[in-house]
Amino acid sequence: MKTILDFARARAAARPIVMVTAYDALMARIVAASEADAILVGDSAAMVVHGLPSTIEATLEMMVLHTAAVRRGAPATLIIADMPFGTFRQGRHLATQAASALIRAGANAVKLEGVTGHEEVITHLVTGGIPVMGHLGLTPQAVNQLGGYRVQGRSAAEADQLRVEARRLEELGAFALVLECVPAGLAQTITTELSFPTIGIGAGSATSGQILVLTDLLGLDDRFKPRFARRYLDGHTEILTVLNEFSRDVRAARFPAREEVLA
Ligand code: KIV
């Protein structure tokens, strides 16, 4: 089992950290057998698995169920689970309850978006034994505040703010930081200024590691093709092709074949 200490070691050794999301046991089992370092049970589950409009709709119950399923599929993998929208903005007590539920379900650490206004919660979790991964830049739970899914940190003022927030997360004891959709130069500056690892998504190549949403990497959604998410497979077309093959086989009485029929 890799631990959060391996993240620090990877950063010190300049070995890129590889993360992907997973939401269910079967996919988690495949990721666990791969060379990836860790799994994020992202609140992207709300959109990817449940077809909801944004990550804001992810609930704690949903995240606990996905985390438990991923743990069953990947018993020895480092798992980080997203704290859902709102669960870390209602004080230390409720945040600890939510984070504890995710840890009990099988997560080794939690990820939460932003820092301003919940510094105390982060300290409380970290000092209580719950490792925290930060998430800055495009923080999808704040889509209504950000006015859409846009690159963050393009202006000098925004960039300075992100640098300050990243340093603050390090001071508060976060073990790593996801930087989403920020200019590559800014991600590089932030990575250089910090001593803990940064994990980029749409943040260029100078971060300490990369994360992709598994369904993007597998090309399962033909409607969502962000430029930064390389599709290693055209999963949508591949699956469609075999489903049509199956349909044609059934209709032409080619399935089931004699050896597929039970006596
Ligand atoms: O929920 C998620 O999948 C994420 C990644 C995009 C980093 O937060």
Short mmCIF file of N, CA, C and O and ligand atoms in Angstrom, two decimals, residues 21 23 40-45 55 82 111 113 135 140 178 180 201 211 213, ligand 1:
data_model
loop_
_atom_site.label_atom_id
_atom_site.label_comp_id
_atom_site.label_asym_id
_atom_site.label_seq_id
_atom_site.Cartn_x
_atom_site.Cartn_y
_atom_site.Cartn_z
N THR A 21 -9.33 8.82 -11.32
CA THR A 21 -10.53 8.67 -10.51
C THR A 21 -11.07 7.26 -10.69
O THR A 21 -10.78 6.59 -11.68
N TYR A 23 -14.93 5.03 -9.33
CA TYR A 23 -16.17 5.20 -8.56
C TYR A 23 -16.79 3.86 -8.17
O TYR A 23 -17.75 3.83 -7.41
N LEU A 40 -8.54 8.66 -6.85
CA LEU A 40 -9.42 9.68 -6.27
C LEU A 40 -10.86 9.25 -6.50
O LEU A 40 -11.27 9.03 -7.64
N VAL A 41 -11.62 9.10 -5.42
CA VAL A 41 -13.07 8.92 -5.56
C VAL A 41 -13.61 10.35 -5.65
O VAL A 41 -13.88 11.00 -4.63
N GLY A 42 -13.67 10.85 -6.87
CA GLY A 42 -14.01 12.26 -7.07
C GLY A 42 -15.51 12.49 -6.98
O GLY A 42 -16.31 11.59 -7.28
N ASP A 43 -15.86 13.72 -6.60
CA ASP A 43 -17.29 14.04 -6.62
C ASP A 43 -17.78 14.21 -8.05
O ASP A 43 -18.98 14.39 -8.30
N SER A 44 -16.87 14.08 -9.02
CA SER A 44 -17.26 13.97 -10.43
C SER A 44 -18.18 12.77 -10.62
O SER A 44 -18.88 12.68 -11.63
N ALA A 45 -18.22 11.87 -9.65
CA ALA A 45 -19.17 10.73 -9.67
C ALA A 45 -20.59 11.23 -9.92
O ALA A 45 -21.38 10.58 -10.60
N THR A 55 -21.03 18.83 -9.89
CA THR A 55 -20.55 18.10 -8.71
C THR A 55 -21.23 18.60 -7.44
O THR A 55 -21.12 17.97 -6.39
N ASP A 82 -13.38 12.70 -2.19
CA ASP A 82 -13.79 14.11 -2.17
C ASP A 82 -14.80 14.39 -1.07
O ASP A 82 -15.78 13.65 -0.91
N LYS A 111 -10.14 14.98 0.07
CA LYS A 111 -9.78 16.18 -0.71
C LYS A 111 -10.91 17.19 -0.53
O LYS A 111 -12.08 16.81 -0.53
N GLU A 113 -12.09 21.40 -1.66
CA GLU A 113 -11.82 22.51 -2.56
C GLU A 113 -11.66 23.83 -1.81
O GLU A 113 -12.40 24.09 -0.85
N HIS A 135 -7.36 21.54 -3.25
CA HIS A 135 -7.80 21.62 -4.66
C HIS A 135 -8.04 23.09 -4.96
O HIS A 135 -8.94 23.70 -4.38
N PRO A 140 -14.72 23.00 -9.14
CA PRO A 140 -16.05 22.86 -9.75
C PRO A 140 -17.22 23.08 -8.80
O PRO A 140 -18.30 23.48 -9.23
N VAL A 178 -4.26 19.53 -5.64
CA VAL A 178 -4.70 19.43 -7.04
C VAL A 178 -4.82 20.85 -7.59
O VAL A 178 -5.44 21.71 -6.98
N GLU A 180 -6.30 22.62 -10.82
CA GLU A 180 -7.15 22.31 -11.98
C GLU A 180 -7.31 23.54 -12.87
O GLU A 180 -7.67 24.63 -12.40
N ILE A 201 -4.36 18.92 -13.37
CA ILE A 201 -5.34 18.48 -14.37
C ILE A 201 -5.63 19.74 -15.18
O ILE A 201 -6.16 20.72 -14.67
N ILE A 211 -3.48 14.01 -12.81
CA ILE A 211 -4.69 13.21 -12.56
C ILE A 211 -5.64 13.38 -13.74
O ILE A 211 -5.73 14.48 -14.31
N VAL A 213 -9.73 12.11 -15.03
CA VAL A 213 -10.98 11.40 -14.74
C VAL A 213 -10.99 10.15 -15.64
O VAL A 213 -10.76 10.24 -16.85
O1 KIV B 1 -13.99 15.10 -8.79
C1 KIV B 1 -13.00 14.92 -9.50
O2 KIV B 1 -12.95 14.03 -10.36
C2 KIV B 1 -11.85 15.82 -9.31
C3 KIV B 1 -10.74 15.77 -10.31
C4 KIV B 1 -11.14 16.45 -11.56
C5 KIV B 1 -9.48 16.31 -9.76
O3 KIV B 1 -11.84 16.58 -8.39
#
